[in-house]
Coordinates of N, CA and C and ligand atoms in Angstrom, one line a residue:
X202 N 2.3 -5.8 19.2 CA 2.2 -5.4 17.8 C 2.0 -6.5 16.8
X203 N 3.0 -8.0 16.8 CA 2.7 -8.8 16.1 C 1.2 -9.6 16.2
X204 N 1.2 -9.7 17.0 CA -0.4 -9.7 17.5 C -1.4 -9.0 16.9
X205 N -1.3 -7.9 17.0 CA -2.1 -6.9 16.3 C -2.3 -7.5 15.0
X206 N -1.1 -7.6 14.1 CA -1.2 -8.0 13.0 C -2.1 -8.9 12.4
X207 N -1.4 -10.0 13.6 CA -2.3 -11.8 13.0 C -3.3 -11.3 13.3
X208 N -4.4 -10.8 14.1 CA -5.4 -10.3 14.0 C -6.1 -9.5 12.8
X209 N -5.1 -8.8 12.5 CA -5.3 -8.1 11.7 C -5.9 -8.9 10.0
X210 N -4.3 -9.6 9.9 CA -4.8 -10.8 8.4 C -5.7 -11.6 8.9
X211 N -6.0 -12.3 10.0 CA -7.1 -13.0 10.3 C -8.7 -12.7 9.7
X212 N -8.5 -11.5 10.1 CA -9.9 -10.4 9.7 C -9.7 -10.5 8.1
X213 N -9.1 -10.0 7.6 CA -8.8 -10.1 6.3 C -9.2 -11.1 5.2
X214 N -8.6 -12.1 6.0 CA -8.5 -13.4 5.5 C -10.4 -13.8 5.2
X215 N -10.8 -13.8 6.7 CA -12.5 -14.2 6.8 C -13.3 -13.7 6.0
X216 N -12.5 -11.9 5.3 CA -13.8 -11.5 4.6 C -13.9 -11.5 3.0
X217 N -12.7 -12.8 3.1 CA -13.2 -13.4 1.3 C -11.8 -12.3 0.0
X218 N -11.3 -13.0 0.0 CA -10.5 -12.2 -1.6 C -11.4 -10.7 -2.3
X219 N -12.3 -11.4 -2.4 CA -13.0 -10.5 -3.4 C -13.8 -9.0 -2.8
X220 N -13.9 -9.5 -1.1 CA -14.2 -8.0 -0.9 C -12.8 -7.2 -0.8
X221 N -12.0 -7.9 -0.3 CA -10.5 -7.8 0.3 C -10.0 -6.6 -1.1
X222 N -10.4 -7.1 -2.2 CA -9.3 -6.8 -3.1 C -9.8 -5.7 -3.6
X223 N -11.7 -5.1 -3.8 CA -12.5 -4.2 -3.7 C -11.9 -2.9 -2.7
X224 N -12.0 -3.4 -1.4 CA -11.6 -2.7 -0.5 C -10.2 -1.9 -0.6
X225 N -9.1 -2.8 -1.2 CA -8.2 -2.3 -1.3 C -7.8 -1.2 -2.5
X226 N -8.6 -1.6 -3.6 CA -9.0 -1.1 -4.8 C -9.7 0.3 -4.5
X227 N -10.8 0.3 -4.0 CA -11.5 1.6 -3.0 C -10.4 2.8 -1.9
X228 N -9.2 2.1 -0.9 CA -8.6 3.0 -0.5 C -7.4 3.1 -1.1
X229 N -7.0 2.8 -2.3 CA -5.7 2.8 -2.9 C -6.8 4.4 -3.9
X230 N -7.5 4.5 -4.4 CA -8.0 5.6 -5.1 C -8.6 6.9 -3.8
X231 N -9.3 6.1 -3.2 CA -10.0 7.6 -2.4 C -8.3 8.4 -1.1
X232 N -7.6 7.7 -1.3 CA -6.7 8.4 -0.4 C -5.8 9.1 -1.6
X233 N -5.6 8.9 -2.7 CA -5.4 10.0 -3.6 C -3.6 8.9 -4.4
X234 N -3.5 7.4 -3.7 CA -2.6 6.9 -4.0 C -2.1 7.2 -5.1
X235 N -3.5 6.9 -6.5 CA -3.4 7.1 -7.7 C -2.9 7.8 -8.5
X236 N -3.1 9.1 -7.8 CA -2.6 10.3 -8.6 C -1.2 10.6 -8.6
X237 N -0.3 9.9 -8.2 CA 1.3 9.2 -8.6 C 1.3 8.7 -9.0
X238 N 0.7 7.1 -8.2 CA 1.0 6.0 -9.0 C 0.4 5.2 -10.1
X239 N -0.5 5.9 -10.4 CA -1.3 5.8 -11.2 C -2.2 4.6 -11.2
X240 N -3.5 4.6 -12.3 CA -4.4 3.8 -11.9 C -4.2 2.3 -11.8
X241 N -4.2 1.6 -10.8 CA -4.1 0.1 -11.3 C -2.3 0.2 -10.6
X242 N -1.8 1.1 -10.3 CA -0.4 0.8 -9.5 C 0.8 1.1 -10.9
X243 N 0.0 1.3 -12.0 CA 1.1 1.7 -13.6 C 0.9 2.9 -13.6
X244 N 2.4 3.7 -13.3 CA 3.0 4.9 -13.2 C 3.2 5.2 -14.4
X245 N 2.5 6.6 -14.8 CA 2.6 7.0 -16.5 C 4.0 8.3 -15.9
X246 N 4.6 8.4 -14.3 CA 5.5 9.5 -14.4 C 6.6 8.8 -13.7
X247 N 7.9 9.1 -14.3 CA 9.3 8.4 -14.3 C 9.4 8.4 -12.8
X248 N 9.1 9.8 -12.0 CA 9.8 9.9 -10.6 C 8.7 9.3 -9.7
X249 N 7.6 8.4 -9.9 CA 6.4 8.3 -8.9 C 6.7 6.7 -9.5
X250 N 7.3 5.4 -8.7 CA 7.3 4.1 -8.6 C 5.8 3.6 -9.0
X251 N 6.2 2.3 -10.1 CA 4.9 2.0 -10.3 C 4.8 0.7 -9.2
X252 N 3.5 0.4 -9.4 CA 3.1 -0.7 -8.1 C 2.7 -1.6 -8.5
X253 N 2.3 -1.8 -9.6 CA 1.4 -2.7 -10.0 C 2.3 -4.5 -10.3
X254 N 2.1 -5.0 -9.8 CA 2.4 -6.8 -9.7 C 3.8 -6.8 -9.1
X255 N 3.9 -5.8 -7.7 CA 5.0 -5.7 -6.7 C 4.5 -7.0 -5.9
X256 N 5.7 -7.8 -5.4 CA 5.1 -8.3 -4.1 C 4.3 -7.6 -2.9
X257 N 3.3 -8.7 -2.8 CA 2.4 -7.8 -1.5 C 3.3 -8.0 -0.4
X258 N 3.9 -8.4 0.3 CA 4.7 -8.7 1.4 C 5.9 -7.6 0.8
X259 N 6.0 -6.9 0.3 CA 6.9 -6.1 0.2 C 6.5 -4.9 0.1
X260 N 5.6 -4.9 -0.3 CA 4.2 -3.4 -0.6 C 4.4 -3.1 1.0
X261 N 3.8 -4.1 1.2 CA 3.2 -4.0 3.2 C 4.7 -3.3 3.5
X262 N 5.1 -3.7 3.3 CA 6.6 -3.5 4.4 C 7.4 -1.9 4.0
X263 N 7.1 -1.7 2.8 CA 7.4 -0.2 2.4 C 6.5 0.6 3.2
X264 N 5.0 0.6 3.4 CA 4.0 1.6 3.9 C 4.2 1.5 5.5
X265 N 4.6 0.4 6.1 CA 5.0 0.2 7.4 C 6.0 1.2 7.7
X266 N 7.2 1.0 6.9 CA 8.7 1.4 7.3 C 8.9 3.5 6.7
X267 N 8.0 3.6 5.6 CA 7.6 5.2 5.1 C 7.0 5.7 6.9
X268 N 5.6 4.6 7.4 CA 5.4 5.3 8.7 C 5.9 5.4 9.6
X269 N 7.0 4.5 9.9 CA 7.9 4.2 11.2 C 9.4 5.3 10.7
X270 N 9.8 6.1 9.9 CA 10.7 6.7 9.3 C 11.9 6.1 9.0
X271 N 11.3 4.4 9.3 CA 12.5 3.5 8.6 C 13.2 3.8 7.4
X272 N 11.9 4.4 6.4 CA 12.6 4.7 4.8 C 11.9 5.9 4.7
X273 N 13.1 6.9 4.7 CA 12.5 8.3 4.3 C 12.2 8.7 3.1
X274 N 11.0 9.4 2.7 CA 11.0 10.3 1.9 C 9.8 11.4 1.9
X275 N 9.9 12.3 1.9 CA 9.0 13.4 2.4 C 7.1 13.2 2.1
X276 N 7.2 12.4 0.7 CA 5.9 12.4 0.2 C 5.5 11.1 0.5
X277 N 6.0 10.2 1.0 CA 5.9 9.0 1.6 C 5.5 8.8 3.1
X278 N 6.3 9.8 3.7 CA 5.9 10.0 5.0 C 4.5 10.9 5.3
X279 N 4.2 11.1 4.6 CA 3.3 11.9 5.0 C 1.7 11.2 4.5
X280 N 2.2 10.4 3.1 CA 1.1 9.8 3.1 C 0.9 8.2 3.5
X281 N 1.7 7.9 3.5 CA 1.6 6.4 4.1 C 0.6 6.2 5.8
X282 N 0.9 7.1 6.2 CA -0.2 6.7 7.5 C -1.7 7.0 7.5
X283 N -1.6 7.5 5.8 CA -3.5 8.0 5.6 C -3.6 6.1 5.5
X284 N -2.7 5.1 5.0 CA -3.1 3.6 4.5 C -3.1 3.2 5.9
X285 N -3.1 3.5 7.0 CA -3.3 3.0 8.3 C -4.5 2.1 8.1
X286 N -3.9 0.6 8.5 CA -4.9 -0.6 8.4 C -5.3 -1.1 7.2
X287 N -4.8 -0.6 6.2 CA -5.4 -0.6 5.4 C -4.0 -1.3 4.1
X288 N -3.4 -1.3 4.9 CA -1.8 -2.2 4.1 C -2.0 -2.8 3.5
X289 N -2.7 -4.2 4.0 CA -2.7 -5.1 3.6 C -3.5 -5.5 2.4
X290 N -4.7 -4.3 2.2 CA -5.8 -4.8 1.3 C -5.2 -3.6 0.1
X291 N -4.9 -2.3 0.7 CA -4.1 -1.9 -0.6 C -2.9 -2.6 -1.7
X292 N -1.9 -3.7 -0.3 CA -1.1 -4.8 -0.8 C -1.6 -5.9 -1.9
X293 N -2.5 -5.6 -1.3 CA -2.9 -7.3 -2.0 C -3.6 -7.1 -3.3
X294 N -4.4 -5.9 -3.6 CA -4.8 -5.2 -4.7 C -3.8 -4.8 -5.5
X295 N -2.9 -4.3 -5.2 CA -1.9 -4.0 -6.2 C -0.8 -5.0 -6.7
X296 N -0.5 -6.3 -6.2 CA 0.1 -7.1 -6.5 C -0.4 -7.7 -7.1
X297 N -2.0 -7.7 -7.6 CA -2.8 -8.7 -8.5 C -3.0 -8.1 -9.4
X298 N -2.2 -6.8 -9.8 CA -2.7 -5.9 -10.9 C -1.1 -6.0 -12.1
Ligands
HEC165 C1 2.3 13.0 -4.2 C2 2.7 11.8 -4.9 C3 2.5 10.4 -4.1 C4 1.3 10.0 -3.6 C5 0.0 10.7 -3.5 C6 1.6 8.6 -3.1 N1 2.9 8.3 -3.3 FE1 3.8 6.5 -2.9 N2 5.6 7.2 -3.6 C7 5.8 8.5 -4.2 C8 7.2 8.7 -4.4 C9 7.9 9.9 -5.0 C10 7.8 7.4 -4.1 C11 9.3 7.1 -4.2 C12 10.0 7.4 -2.8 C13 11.4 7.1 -2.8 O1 12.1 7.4 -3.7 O2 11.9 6.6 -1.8 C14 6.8 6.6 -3.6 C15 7.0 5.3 -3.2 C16 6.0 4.4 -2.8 C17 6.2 3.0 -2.5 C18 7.5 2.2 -2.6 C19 7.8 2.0 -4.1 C20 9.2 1.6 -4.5 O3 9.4 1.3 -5.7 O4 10.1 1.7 -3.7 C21 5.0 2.5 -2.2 C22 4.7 1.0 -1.8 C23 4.0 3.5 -2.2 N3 4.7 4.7 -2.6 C24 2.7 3.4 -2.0 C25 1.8 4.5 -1.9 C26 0.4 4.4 -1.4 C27 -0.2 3.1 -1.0 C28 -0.1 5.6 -1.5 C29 -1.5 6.1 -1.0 C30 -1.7 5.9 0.4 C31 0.9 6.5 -2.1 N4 2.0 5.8 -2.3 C32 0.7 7.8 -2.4 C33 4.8 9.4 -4.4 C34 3.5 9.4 -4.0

């Protein structure tokens, strides 16, 4: 699994910030992130967490642990595994916002 990972940022890493953060920007809206947390990760509603200039290393680790049912919560669990692979560039998009 850790493996997986460094492969994972490895890939990441090679394809430049700028698509990285596009990409992440792209699946943070079409999986419907937004419509909680609003655009850009700034939550206009009290009970939906905003995201926006969270740590990415702590972003990652919330959508990891929502999928592993480390941290429960109904609307978490269910959508956190649509970000499958996709952690990282949704992470890293939302901590630069
Ligand atoms: C239907 C509304 C809804 C959608 C859609 C949604 N979330 Fe959430 N999200 C929540 C709620 C509610 C919480 C707070 C859960 C809790 O209290 O533990 C949360 C928590 C989080 C957290 C942890 C924030 C914190 O302050 O603890 C992250 C990270 C997160 N969501 C990312 C995402 C991502 C990425 C997506 C898209 C794949 C997404 N969410 C889609 C409602 C939503």
């Amino acid at each position: 699994m850790k493996k997986v990972l460094l492969v994972a940022a490895a890939a990441a890493l090679s394809v430049g910030s700028f698509s990285v953060q596009a990409s992440g920007e792209a699946m943070y809206n079409n999986l419907g992130c937004s419509g909680c947390h609003g655009a850009g990760g700034n939550s206009m509603v009290p009970s939906y967490p905003s995201l926006a200039g969270k740590d990415a290393g702590w972003i990652f680790d919330q959508l990891k642990d929502f999928q592993s049912g480390k941290r429960v919560d109904p609307t978490m669990n269910a959508m956190a595994p649509m970000a499958a692979g996709h952690e990282q560039a949704i992470a890293d998009f939302l901590s630069g916002k």
